[in-house]
Coordinates of N, CA and C in Angstrom, one line a residue:
Y268 N -18.6 119.2 -69.7 CA -19.8 119.9 -69.6 C -20.6 119.5 -68.4
F269 N -21.3 120.4 -67.8 CA -22.1 120.1 -66.7 C -23.5 120.0 -67.2
T270 N -24.0 118.7 -67.2 CA -25.4 118.5 -67.8 C -26.2 117.8 -66.8
M271 N -27.5 118.1 -66.8 CA -28.4 117.4 -65.9 C -29.7 117.2 -66.7
G272 N -30.4 116.1 -66.5 CA -31.7 116.0 -67.2 C -32.3 114.6 -67.0
F273 N -32.2 113.8 -68.1 CA -33.1 112.6 -68.2 C -32.6 111.4 -67.3
T274 N -31.9 110.5 -67.8 CA -31.3 109.4 -67.0 C -29.9 109.1 -67.5
G275 N -29.1 108.5 -66.7 CA -27.7 108.3 -67.1 C -26.8 109.4 -66.7
S276 N -25.5 109.3 -67.0 CA -24.6 110.3 -66.5 C -24.8 111.7 -67.1
R277 N -25.2 111.7 -68.4 CA -25.4 113.0 -69.0 C -26.9 113.5 -68.8
Y278 N -27.8 112.6 -68.4 CA -29.1 113.0 -68.1 C -29.3 113.3 -66.6
G279 N -29.0 112.3 -65.7 CA -29.2 112.5 -64.3 C -29.2 111.1 -63.6
T280 N -30.2 110.3 -63.6 CA -30.3 109.2 -62.8 C -29.9 107.9 -63.5
P281 N -28.9 107.1 -63.1 CA -28.6 105.9 -63.8 C -29.6 104.8 -63.5
I282 N -29.7 103.9 -64.4 CA -30.6 102.7 -64.2 C -30.0 101.8 -63.1
F283 N -28.7 101.6 -63.2 CA -28.1 100.6 -62.3 C -27.2 101.3 -61.3
A284 N -27.6 101.1 -60.0 CA -26.7 101.7 -58.9 C -26.8 101.0 -57.6
S285 N -27.0 99.7 -57.6 CA -27.1 99.0 -56.4 C -25.8 98.4 -56.0
G286 N -25.6 98.0 -54.8 CA -24.4 97.3 -54.3 C -24.6 95.8 -54.2
M287 N -25.6 95.2 -54.8 CA -25.8 93.8 -54.6 C -25.6 93.1 -55.9
P288 N -24.7 92.1 -55.9 CA -24.5 91.3 -57.1 C -25.7 90.4 -57.4
P289 N -26.0 90.2 -58.6 CA -27.2 89.4 -58.9 C -27.0 87.9 -58.7
T290 N -28.0 87.2 -58.3 CA -27.9 85.8 -58.2 C -27.9 85.1 -59.6
R291 N -27.0 84.2 -59.7 CA -26.9 83.5 -61.0 C -28.3 82.8 -61.3
L292 N -28.6 82.6 -62.6 CA -29.8 81.9 -62.9 C -29.8 80.5 -62.4
A293 N -30.9 80.0 -61.9 CA -31.0 78.7 -61.4 C -31.0 77.7 -62.5
T294 N -30.7 76.4 -62.2 CA -30.6 75.4 -63.2 C -31.9 74.6 -63.4
T295 N -32.9 75.0 -62.6 CA -34.2 74.3 -62.7 C -35.3 75.3 -62.9
G296 N -36.4 74.9 -63.4 CA -37.5 75.8 -63.7 C -37.7 76.1 -65.1
T297 N -38.7 76.8 -65.5 CA -38.9 77.1 -66.9 C -38.0 78.2 -67.3
P298 N -37.6 78.4 -68.6 CA -36.8 79.4 -69.1 C -37.3 80.8 -68.7
R299 N -38.6 81.0 -68.8 CA -39.2 82.3 -68.6 C -39.1 82.6 -67.1
S300 N -39.4 81.6 -66.2 CA -39.4 81.9 -64.8 C -38.0 82.1 -64.3
M301 N -37.0 81.4 -64.9 CA -35.6 81.6 -64.4 C -35.1 83.0 -64.9
A302 N -35.4 83.4 -66.1 CA -35.0 84.7 -66.6 C -35.6 85.8 -65.8
S303 N -36.9 85.6 -65.5 CA -37.7 86.6 -64.7 C -37.1 86.8 -63.4
R304 N -36.7 85.7 -62.8 CA -36.1 85.7 -61.4 C -34.8 86.6 -61.4
T305 N -34.0 86.4 -62.4 CA -32.8 87.2 -62.5 C -33.1 88.7 -62.7
M306 N -34.0 89.0 -63.5 CA -34.4 90.4 -63.8 C -35.0 91.0 -62.6
R307 N -35.9 90.3 -61.8 CA -36.5 90.8 -60.6 C -35.4 91.1 -59.6
E308 N -34.4 90.2 -59.4 CA -33.4 90.4 -58.4 C -32.6 91.7 -58.8
R309 N -32.3 91.8 -60.1 CA -31.6 93.0 -60.5 C -32.4 94.3 -60.3
A310 N -33.7 94.2 -60.7 CA -34.5 95.4 -60.6 C -34.7 95.8 -59.1
S311 N -34.9 94.8 -58.2 CA -35.2 95.2 -56.8 C -34.1 95.9 -56.1
A312 N -32.9 95.8 -56.7 CA -31.7 96.4 -56.0 C -31.4 97.8 -56.6
Q313 N -32.2 98.3 -57.5 CA -31.9 99.6 -58.1 C -32.2 100.7 -57.1
T314 N -31.3 101.8 -57.1 CA -31.5 102.9 -56.3 C -31.2 104.2 -57.1
E315 N -31.5 105.3 -56.5 CA -31.3 106.6 -57.2 C -29.8 106.8 -57.2
G316 N -29.3 107.5 -58.3 CA -27.9 107.8 -58.5 C -27.7 109.3 -58.5
T317 N -26.5 109.7 -59.1 CA -26.1 111.1 -59.1 C -26.0 111.5 -60.6
S318 N -25.7 112.8 -60.8 CA -25.5 113.3 -62.1 C -24.1 113.5 -62.5
S319 N -23.2 112.8 -61.8 CA -21.8 112.9 -62.0 C -21.4 112.4 -63.4
T320 N -20.4 113.0 -64.0 CA -20.0 112.5 -65.4 C -19.0 111.4 -65.2
R321 N -18.6 111.0 -64.0 CA -17.8 109.9 -63.8 C -18.5 108.8 -63.0
V322 N -18.3 107.6 -63.3 CA -18.9 106.5 -62.5 C -18.0 106.1 -61.3
R323 N -18.6 106.1 -60.1 CA -17.9 105.7 -59.0 C -17.5 104.2 -59.1
P324 N -16.4 103.8 -58.3 CA -15.9 102.4 -58.4 C -17.0 101.4 -58.1
S325 N -17.8 101.7 -57.1 CA -18.9 100.8 -56.7 C -19.9 100.7 -57.8
A326 N -20.2 101.8 -58.5 CA -21.2 101.9 -59.6 C -20.7 101.1 -60.8
T327 N -19.3 101.1 -61.0 CA -18.8 100.3 -62.1 C -19.0 98.9 -61.8
K328 N -18.7 98.4 -60.6 CA -19.0 97.0 -60.2 C -20.4 96.7 -60.4
N329 N -21.3 97.6 -60.0 CA -22.7 97.3 -60.1 C -23.2 97.2 -61.6
C330 N -22.6 98.0 -62.5 CA -22.9 97.9 -63.9 C -22.5 96.6 -64.5
R331 N -21.3 96.1 -64.0 CA -20.9 94.8 -64.4 C -21.9 93.7 -64.0
Y332 N -22.3 93.8 -62.7 CA -23.3 92.8 -62.2 C -24.6 92.9 -63.1
S333 N -25.0 94.1 -63.4 CA -26.2 94.3 -64.1 C -26.1 93.7 -65.5
A334 N -25.0 94.0 -66.2 CA -24.8 93.4 -67.5 C -24.7 91.9 -67.5
E335 N -24.1 91.3 -66.5 CA -24.0 89.9 -66.3 C -25.4 89.3 -66.1
A336 N -26.2 89.9 -65.3 CA -27.6 89.4 -65.1 C -28.4 89.5 -66.3
L337 N -28.3 90.6 -67.1 CA -29.0 90.7 -68.3 C -28.6 89.7 -69.4
L338 N -27.3 89.5 -69.4 CA -26.8 88.5 -70.4 C -27.2 87.1 -70.0
D339 N -27.3 86.8 -68.7 CA -27.9 85.5 -68.3 C -29.3 85.4 -68.7
A340 N -30.1 86.5 -68.5 CA -31.5 86.4 -68.8 C -31.8 86.3 -70.3
I341 N -31.0 86.9 -71.1 CA -31.3 86.9 -72.6 C -31.0 85.5 -73.2
Q342 N -30.3 84.6 -72.5 CA -30.2 83.3 -73.0 C -31.6 82.6 -73.1
F343 N -32.5 83.0 -72.2 CA -33.8 82.4 -72.2 C -34.9 83.2 -72.9
Y344 N -34.7 84.5 -73.0 CA -35.7 85.3 -73.7 C -35.3 85.5 -75.1
K345 N -35.6 84.5 -76.0 CA -35.3 84.6 -77.4 C -36.3 85.5 -78.1
P346 N -35.8 86.2 -79.1 CA -36.7 87.2 -79.8 C -37.9 86.6 -80.4
E347 N -37.8 85.4 -81.0 CA -38.9 84.7 -81.6 C -40.0 84.3 -80.7
A348 N -39.7 84.1 -79.4 CA -40.7 83.7 -78.5 C -41.1 84.8 -77.5
F349 N -40.2 85.6 -77.1 CA -40.4 86.7 -76.1 C -39.9 88.0 -76.7
T350 N -40.6 88.5 -77.7 CA -40.1 89.7 -78.4 C -39.9 90.9 -77.5
A351 N -41.0 91.2 -76.7 CA -41.0 92.4 -75.8 C -39.9 92.3 -74.8
D352 N -39.7 91.1 -74.1 CA -38.7 90.9 -73.1 C -37.3 91.0 -73.7
Y353 N -37.1 90.4 -74.9 CA -35.8 90.5 -75.5 C -35.4 91.9 -75.8
A354 N -36.4 92.7 -76.4 CA -36.1 94.1 -76.7 C -35.8 94.9 -75.4
L355 N -36.5 94.6 -74.4 CA -36.2 95.3 -73.1 C -34.8 95.0 -72.6
I356 N -34.4 93.8 -72.6 CA -33.1 93.4 -72.1 C -32.0 94.0 -73.0
K357 N -32.2 94.0 -74.3 CA -31.2 94.7 -75.1 C -31.1 96.2 -74.9
S358 N -32.3 96.8 -74.6 CA -32.3 98.2 -74.3 C -31.5 98.5 -73.0
E359 N -31.7 97.7 -72.0 CA -31.1 97.9 -70.7 C -29.6 97.5 -70.8
L360 N -29.3 96.5 -71.6 CA -27.8 96.2 -71.8 C -27.1 97.4 -72.5
G361 N -27.8 98.2 -73.3 CA -27.3 99.4 -73.9 C -26.9 100.4 -72.8
V362 N -27.8 100.5 -71.8 CA -27.6 101.5 -70.7 C -26.4 101.0 -69.9
A363 N -26.4 99.7 -69.6 CA -25.3 99.1 -68.7 C -23.9 99.3 -69.3
H364 N -23.8 99.0 -70.6 CA -22.5 99.1 -71.3 C -22.1 100.6 -71.4
R365 N -23.1 101.5 -71.7 CA -22.7 102.9 -71.7 C -22.2 103.4 -70.4
R366 N -22.9 103.0 -69.3 CA -22.4 103.3 -68.0 C -21.0 102.8 -67.7
L367 N -20.8 101.6 -68.1 CA -19.4 101.0 -68.0 C -18.4 101.8 -68.8
S368 N -18.8 102.3 -69.9 CA -17.8 103.0 -70.8 C -17.3 104.2 -70.1
E369 N -18.0 104.7 -69.1 CA -17.6 106.0 -68.5 C -16.4 105.8 -67.6
S370 N -16.1 104.5 -67.3 CA -15.0 104.2 -66.3 C -14.0 103.2 -66.8
V371 N -14.4 102.3 -67.7 CA -13.5 101.2 -68.1 C -13.8 100.9 -69.6
N372 N -12.7 100.6 -70.4 CA -12.8 100.1 -71.8 C -13.9 101.0 -72.5
T373 N -13.6 102.3 -72.6 CA -14.6 103.2 -73.2 C -15.0 102.8 -74.6
V374 N -14.1 102.6 -75.5 CA -14.4 102.3 -76.9 C -15.2 101.0 -77.0
A375 N -14.7 99.9 -76.3 CA -15.3 98.6 -76.4 C -16.8 98.6 -75.9
N376 N -16.9 99.3 -74.7 CA -18.2 99.3 -74.1 C -19.2 100.2 -74.9
C377 N -18.7 101.3 -75.4 CA -19.6 102.1 -76.3 C -20.1 101.3 -77.5
H378 N -19.2 100.6 -78.1 CA -19.6 99.8 -79.3 C -20.6 98.7 -78.8
L379 N -20.4 98.1 -77.7 CA -21.4 97.1 -77.2 C -22.7 97.7 -76.9
A380 N -22.7 98.9 -76.4 CA -23.9 99.7 -76.1 C -24.7 100.0 -77.4
I381 N -23.9 100.4 -78.4 CA -24.6 100.7 -79.7 C -25.2 99.5 -80.3
Q382 N -24.5 98.4 -80.2 CA -25.0 97.1 -80.8 C -26.3 96.7 -80.1
S383 N -26.3 96.9 -78.8 CA -27.5 96.5 -78.0 C -28.7 97.4 -78.4
C384 N -28.4 98.7 -78.5 CA -29.5 99.6 -78.8 C -30.0 99.4 -80.2
L385 N -29.2 99.2 -81.2 CA -29.6 98.9 -82.5 C -30.4 97.6 -82.6
E386 N -30.1 96.6 -81.8 CA -30.8 95.4 -81.8 C -32.2 95.7 -81.2
A387 N -32.3 96.5 -80.1 CA -33.6 96.8 -79.5 C -34.5 97.5 -80.5
L388 N -33.9 98.4 -81.3 CA -34.6 99.2 -82.3 C -35.2 98.4 -83.4
K389 N -34.8 97.1 -83.6 CA -35.4 96.3 -84.5 C -36.9 96.0 -84.1
F390 N -37.1 96.1 -82.8 CA -38.4 95.8 -82.3 C -39.2 97.0 -81.8
Y391 N -38.4 98.0 -81.4 CA -39.1 99.3 -80.9 C -39.2 100.3 -82.0
T392 N -40.3 100.3 -82.6 CA -40.5 101.3 -83.7 C -41.3 102.5 -83.2
A393 N -41.1 103.6 -83.9 CA -41.8 104.9 -83.5 C -43.3 104.7 -83.5
K394 N -43.8 103.9 -84.4 CA -45.2 103.7 -84.5 C -45.8 102.8 -83.4
D395 N -45.1 101.7 -83.1 CA -45.7 100.7 -82.2 C -45.2 100.9 -80.7
H396 N -44.0 101.4 -80.6 CA -43.5 101.6 -79.2 C -42.8 102.9 -79.1
P397 N -43.5 104.0 -79.2 CA -42.9 105.3 -79.3 C -42.0 105.7 -78.2
N398 N -42.4 105.5 -76.9 CA -41.6 105.9 -75.8 C -40.3 105.1 -75.7
Q399 N -40.4 103.7 -75.9 CA -39.2 102.9 -75.9 C -38.3 103.3 -77.0
Y400 N -38.9 103.6 -78.2 CA -38.1 104.0 -79.3 C -37.3 105.3 -79.0
A401 N -38.0 106.2 -78.4 CA -37.3 107.5 -78.0 C -36.2 107.3 -77.0
D402 N -36.5 106.5 -76.0 CA -35.6 106.3 -74.9 C -34.3 105.6 -75.4
V403 N -34.5 104.6 -76.3 CA -33.3 103.9 -76.8 C -32.5 104.9 -77.7
H404 N -33.1 105.8 -78.4 CA -32.4 106.8 -79.2 C -31.7 107.8 -78.3
I405 N -32.2 108.1 -77.1 CA -31.5 109.0 -76.2 C -30.3 108.3 -75.7
N406 N -30.4 107.0 -75.4 CA -29.2 106.3 -74.9 C -28.2 106.2 -76.0
L407 N -28.6 106.0 -77.3 CA -27.7 106.0 -78.4 C -27.0 107.4 -78.5
G408 N -27.8 108.4 -78.4 CA -27.2 109.7 -78.5 C -26.1 110.0 -77.5
L409 N -26.3 109.5 -76.2 CA -25.3 109.7 -75.2 C -24.1 108.8 -75.5
T410 N -24.3 107.6 -76.0 CA -23.2 106.7 -76.3 C -22.4 107.2 -77.5
Y411 N -23.0 107.7 -78.5 CA -22.3 108.2 -79.7 C -21.5 109.4 -79.2
C412 N -22.0 110.3 -78.4 CA -21.3 111.5 -77.9 C -20.1 111.1 -77.1
A413 N -20.3 110.1 -76.2 CA -19.1 109.6 -75.4 C -18.1 109.0 -76.3
L414 N -18.5 108.3 -77.3 CA -17.5 107.6 -78.3 C -16.8 108.7 -79.1
G415 N -17.5 109.8 -79.4 CA -16.9 110.9 -80.2 C -15.8 111.6 -79.4
D416 N -15.8 111.4 -78.1 CA -14.8 112.1 -77.3 C -13.4 111.3 -77.5
V417 N -13.5 110.1 -78.0 CA -12.2 109.3 -78.1 C -11.9 108.8 -79.5
E418 N -12.9 108.8 -80.4 CA -12.6 108.3 -81.8 C -13.7 108.8 -82.8
S419 N -13.3 109.0 -84.0 CA -14.2 109.4 -85.1 C -15.1 110.5 -84.7
Q420 N -14.5 111.6 -84.2 CA -15.3 112.6 -83.6 C -16.5 113.1 -84.4
A421 N -16.2 113.6 -85.6 CA -17.2 114.2 -86.4 C -18.4 113.3 -86.6
Q422 N -18.1 112.0 -87.0 CA -19.2 111.1 -87.4 C -20.0 110.7 -86.1
N423 N -19.3 110.5 -85.0 CA -20.0 110.1 -83.8 C -20.9 111.2 -83.2
Y424 N -20.4 112.4 -83.3 CA -21.2 113.5 -82.8 C -22.4 113.7 -83.7
K425 N -22.2 113.5 -85.0 CA -23.3 113.7 -85.9 C -24.4 112.6 -85.7
D426 N -23.9 111.4 -85.4 CA -24.8 110.3 -85.1 C -25.5 110.5 -83.8
S427 N -24.8 111.1 -82.8 CA -25.5 111.5 -81.6 C -26.6 112.5 -81.8
I428 N -26.4 113.5 -82.6 CA -27.4 114.5 -82.9 C -28.6 113.9 -83.6
I429 N -28.3 113.0 -84.6 CA -29.4 112.3 -85.3 C -30.3 111.5 -84.3
S430 N -29.6 110.8 -83.4 CA -30.4 110.0 -82.4 C -31.2 110.9 -81.5
Y431 N -30.7 112.0 -81.1 CA -31.5 112.9 -80.3 C -32.7 113.5 -81.0
Q432 N -32.5 113.8 -82.3 CA -33.5 114.3 -83.1 C -34.6 113.3 -83.3
K433 N -34.3 112.1 -83.5 CA -35.3 111.0 -83.6 C -36.1 110.9 -82.3
A434 N -35.4 111.1 -81.2 CA -36.1 111.0 -79.9 C -37.1 112.2 -79.8
L435 N -36.7 113.3 -80.3 CA -37.6 114.5 -80.3 C -38.9 114.3 -81.2
S436 N -38.8 113.4 -82.1 CA -40.0 113.1 -82.9 C -41.1 112.5 -82.1
V437 N -40.7 112.0 -80.9 CA -41.7 111.5 -80.0 C -41.9 112.4 -78.8
Y438 N -40.8 112.9 -78.2 CA -40.9 113.7 -77.0 C -41.0 115.2 -77.5
T439 N -42.2 115.6 -77.9 CA -42.5 116.9 -78.3 C -42.7 117.8 -77.1
I440 N -42.6 119.1 -77.4 CA -42.7 120.1 -76.3 C -44.2 120.1 -75.8
I441 N -45.1 119.8 -76.6 CA -46.5 119.8 -76.2 C -46.9 118.6 -75.3
R442 N -46.5 117.4 -75.7 CA -46.8 116.2 -75.0 C -45.9 115.8 -73.9
W443 N -44.6 116.1 -74.0 CA -43.6 115.7 -73.1 C -42.6 116.9 -72.8
P444 N -43.1 118.0 -72.2 CA -42.2 119.2 -72.1 C -40.9 119.0 -71.4
E445 N -40.9 118.2 -70.3 CA -39.7 118.1 -69.5 C -38.7 117.2 -70.2
K446 N -39.2 116.1 -70.9 CA -38.3 115.2 -71.6 C -37.8 116.0 -72.9
Y447 N -38.6 116.8 -73.5 CA -38.2 117.6 -74.6 C -37.1 118.5 -74.2
A448 N -37.2 119.1 -73.1 CA -36.1 120.0 -72.6 C -34.8 119.2 -72.3
S449 N -35.0 118.0 -71.8 CA -33.8 117.2 -71.4 C -33.0 116.8 -72.7
V450 N -33.8 116.4 -73.7 CA -33.1 116.0 -75.0 C -32.5 117.3 -75.6
Q451 N -33.2 118.4 -75.6 CA -32.6 119.6 -76.1 C -31.3 120.0 -75.4
N452 N -31.3 119.7 -74.1 CA -30.1 120.0 -73.3 C -28.9 119.1 -73.8
N453 N -29.2 117.8 -74.1 CA -28.2 116.9 -74.6 C -27.7 117.4 -76.0
L454 N -28.6 117.9 -76.7 CA -28.2 118.4 -78.1 C -27.2 119.6 -78.0
I455 N -27.4 120.4 -76.9 CA -26.4 121.5 -76.7 C -25.0 120.9 -76.7
V456 N -24.8 119.8 -75.9 CA -23.5 119.2 -75.7 C -23.0 118.7 -77.0
A457 N -23.9 118.0 -77.8 CA -23.5 117.3 -79.0 C -23.1 118.4 -80.1
F458 N -23.9 119.4 -80.2 CA -23.6 120.5 -81.2 C -22.3 121.2 -80.8
T459 N -22.1 121.5 -79.5 CA -21.0 122.2 -79.1 C -19.7 121.4 -79.3
S460 N -19.8 120.1 -79.0 CA -18.7 119.2 -79.3 C -18.4 119.1 -80.8
L461 N -19.4 119.0 -81.6 CA -19.2 119.0 -83.0 C -18.5 120.3 -83.6
S462 N -18.9 121.4 -82.9 CA -18.4 122.7 -83.4 C -16.9 122.8 -83.2
K463 N -16.3 121.9 -82.3 CA -14.8 122.0 -82.1 C -14.1 121.1 -83.2
V464 N -14.9 120.4 -84.0 CA -14.3 119.6 -85.1 C -14.6 120.1 -86.5
E465 N -15.8 120.6 -86.7 CA -16.1 121.2 -88.0 C -17.3 122.2 -87.9
D466 N -17.4 123.1 -88.9 CA -18.5 124.0 -89.0 C -18.7 124.7 -87.7
S467 N -17.7 125.3 -87.1 CA -17.8 125.8 -85.8 C -18.9 126.8 -85.6
T468 N -19.0 127.8 -86.4 CA -20.1 128.8 -86.2 C -21.5 128.2 -86.3
S469 N -21.7 127.5 -87.4 CA -23.0 126.9 -87.6 C -23.4 126.0 -86.4
N470 N -22.5 125.1 -86.0 CA -22.9 124.2 -84.9 C -23.0 124.9 -83.6
C471 N -22.3 126.0 -83.4 CA -22.4 126.7 -82.1 C -23.8 127.4 -82.1
W472 N -24.3 127.9 -83.2 CA -25.6 128.5 -83.2 C -26.7 127.4 -83.1
Q473 N -26.5 126.2 -83.6 CA -27.4 125.1 -83.4 C -27.5 124.8 -81.9
A474 N -26.3 124.8 -81.2 CA -26.3 124.6 -79.8 C -27.1 125.6 -79.0
I475 N -26.9 126.9 -79.4 CA -27.5 128.0 -78.7 C -29.1 127.9 -79.0
E476 N -29.4 127.5 -80.2 CA -30.9 127.3 -80.4 C -31.5 126.2 -79.5
S477 N -30.7 125.2 -79.3 CA -31.2 124.1 -78.4 C -31.3 124.6 -77.0
C478 N -30.4 125.5 -76.6 CA -30.4 126.1 -75.3 C -31.7 126.9 -75.1
E479 N -32.1 127.7 -76.1 CA -33.3 128.5 -76.0 C -34.5 127.6 -75.9
E480 N -34.5 126.5 -76.7 CA -35.6 125.6 -76.6 C -35.7 124.9 -75.2
A481 N -34.6 124.5 -74.7 CA -34.6 123.9 -73.3 C -35.1 124.9 -72.3
L482 N -34.7 126.1 -72.4 CA -35.0 127.1 -71.4 C -36.5 127.6 -71.5
R483 N -37.2 127.2 -72.5 CA -38.6 127.5 -72.6 C -39.3 126.7 -71.5
I484 N -38.8 125.5 -71.2 CA -39.4 124.7 -70.1 C -38.6 124.8 -68.8
R485 N -37.3 124.8 -68.9 CA -36.4 124.9 -67.7 C -36.3 126.3 -67.2
T486 N -37.3 126.8 -66.6 CA -37.3 128.2 -66.1 C -36.6 128.2 -64.8
K487 N -36.2 129.4 -64.4 CA -35.5 129.5 -63.1 C -36.5 129.2 -61.9
E488 N -37.8 129.6 -62.2 CA -38.8 129.4 -61.1 C -39.2 127.9 -61.0
A489 N -39.4 127.3 -62.1 CA -40.0 125.9 -62.1 C -38.9 124.8 -61.9
F490 N -37.7 125.0 -62.5 CA -36.7 124.0 -62.4 C -35.3 124.7 -62.2
P491 N -35.1 125.2 -61.0 CA -33.9 126.0 -60.8 C -32.6 125.3 -61.1
L492 N -32.4 124.1 -60.7 CA -31.2 123.4 -60.9 C -31.0 123.0 -62.4
L493 N -32.1 122.6 -63.0 CA -32.0 122.3 -64.5 C -31.8 123.6 -65.3
Y494 N -32.4 124.7 -64.8 CA -32.1 126.0 -65.4 C -30.7 126.3 -65.4
A495 N -30.1 126.1 -64.2 CA -28.6 126.5 -64.0 C -27.8 125.6 -64.9
A496 N -28.1 124.3 -65.0 CA -27.3 123.4 -65.8 C -27.4 123.8 -67.3
T497 N -28.5 124.1 -67.7 CA -28.7 124.6 -69.1 C -28.0 125.9 -69.4
Q498 N -28.1 126.8 -68.5 CA -27.4 128.1 -68.6 C -25.9 127.9 -68.7
N499 N -25.4 126.9 -67.9 CA -24.0 126.6 -68.0 C -23.6 126.1 -69.4
N500 N -24.4 125.2 -69.9 CA -24.2 124.7 -71.3 C -24.3 125.9 -72.3
R501 N -25.2 126.8 -72.0 CA -25.4 127.9 -72.9 C -24.1 128.8 -72.9
G502 N -23.5 128.9 -71.7 CA -22.2 129.6 -71.6 C -21.1 128.9 -72.4
N503 N -21.1 127.6 -72.3 CA -20.1 126.8 -73.1 C -20.3 127.1 -74.6
A504 N -21.5 127.1 -75.0 CA -21.8 127.3 -76.5 C -21.3 128.6 -76.9
Y505 N -21.7 129.7 -76.1 CA -21.2 131.0 -76.5 C -19.7 131.2 -76.5
L506 N -19.1 130.5 -75.5 CA -17.6 130.6 -75.4 C -17.0 129.9 -76.6
A507 N -17.5 128.8 -77.1 CA -17.0 128.2 -78.3 C -17.3 129.1 -79.5
L508 N -18.4 129.8 -79.5 CA -18.7 130.7 -80.6 C -17.7 131.9 -80.6
A509 N -17.4 132.3 -79.4 CA -16.4 133.4 -79.3 C -15.1 133.0 -79.9
E510 N -14.7 131.8 -79.8 CA -13.4 131.3 -80.3 C -13.5 131.2 -81.8
A511 N -14.7 130.9 -82.3 CA -14.9 130.8 -83.8 C -15.0 132.1 -84.5
E512 N -15.7 133.1 -83.9 CA -16.0 134.4 -84.5 C -15.2 135.5 -84.0
E513 N -14.6 135.3 -82.8 CA -13.8 136.4 -82.2 C -14.6 137.7 -82.0
D514 N -15.9 137.5 -81.6 CA -16.7 138.6 -81.3 C -16.9 138.8 -79.8
P515 N -16.5 140.0 -79.3 CA -16.7 140.3 -77.9 C -18.1 140.0 -77.3
E516 N -19.1 140.3 -78.2 CA -20.5 140.1 -77.7 C -20.7 138.6 -77.3
N517 N -20.1 137.7 -78.0 CA -20.3 136.3 -77.6 C -19.7 136.0 -76.2
C518 N -18.6 136.6 -75.9 CA -18.0 136.5 -74.6 C -18.9 137.1 -73.5
K519 N -19.5 138.2 -73.8 CA -20.5 138.8 -72.9 C -21.7 137.9 -72.7
Q520 N -22.1 137.3 -73.7 CA -23.3 136.3 -73.6 C -22.9 135.1 -72.7
A521 N -21.7 134.7 -72.9 CA -21.2 133.5 -72.1 C -21.1 133.9 -70.6
I522 N -20.6 135.1 -70.4 CA -20.5 135.6 -69.0 C -21.9 135.7 -68.4
E523 N -22.8 136.2 -69.1 CA -24.2 136.4 -68.6 C -24.8 135.0 -68.3
A524 N -24.6 134.0 -69.2 CA -25.1 132.7 -69.0 C -24.5 132.1 -67.7
Y525 N -23.2 132.2 -67.6 CA -22.5 131.6 -66.4 C -23.0 132.3 -65.1

C-alpha cells in the first residue's frame, strides 16, 4: 500500500534518520545529566526522512544507534524517579524498534516495539497525557499491522485497528483535523489487510468508510499529495471488495480512485 501521513514509514517522517552514531554515556556526572547528554546528542542529529515503506541501509544503522542510545539513557531514568522521561524513552524505543522491524528481524523488533509502547502507556493515559497517549497508540497500530503481515494476521490487524481507534478518541476531526485524517488513512490499510483474512465484505466497507473520512480533510486543493495517497488506498479497498463481491461497480470505483 502507498500510504502517507503522520510519522514513520506508514505515516511519513521517521523520528530517527541521522548518520551520526550516538556517543556512549559518560562514566562521570549525575545520572540525569548523563542520560540527558545521550538524548540530546541523539535528538540533535535528527533529520527529515521519506515515506518509503522500506528502510534504507543507512537508516537501519541509525535506528540501531538510536535504540542503543535510548537503552543507555533508560538505565538512569528510572520510572519511580523520572516518570515523564522514562515514558518518553519507552515511547521512542517503540518507534526505533518498529523502524528496525521494517528491514531486519521483523517479528522480534515488532514485539520489542509493542513491549515498549505498552510500558509507555502505563504512564501516558488519555486523561493526563492525551497527545502522548494517542501517538503511542498510533505507533502501536503501525507495529501490529506490520506484525500482522508475517504472523497471527487476524489478531494483529484487529489490534492495529483498536489502537488507531483509541488514537481517534483524542485526535478528533474538530480539534486535530490533519491528524484525524492521517489515522483514518492508516485504518484503511488495516481494514483492507484484515479483509483478506476474514469478513471480507464488512472490512472492505469499513476501509472505504475510513477513506471517506480521511478525504473530508485531505482534499485535492488543500493536500494534493495526501489526497492522492488516500485515493490510492481507496482504490485498493474497492479492488479488494471487487474480489469479495464480484461486482463490476466496485472495479469501476477502484479505477476512478486510481
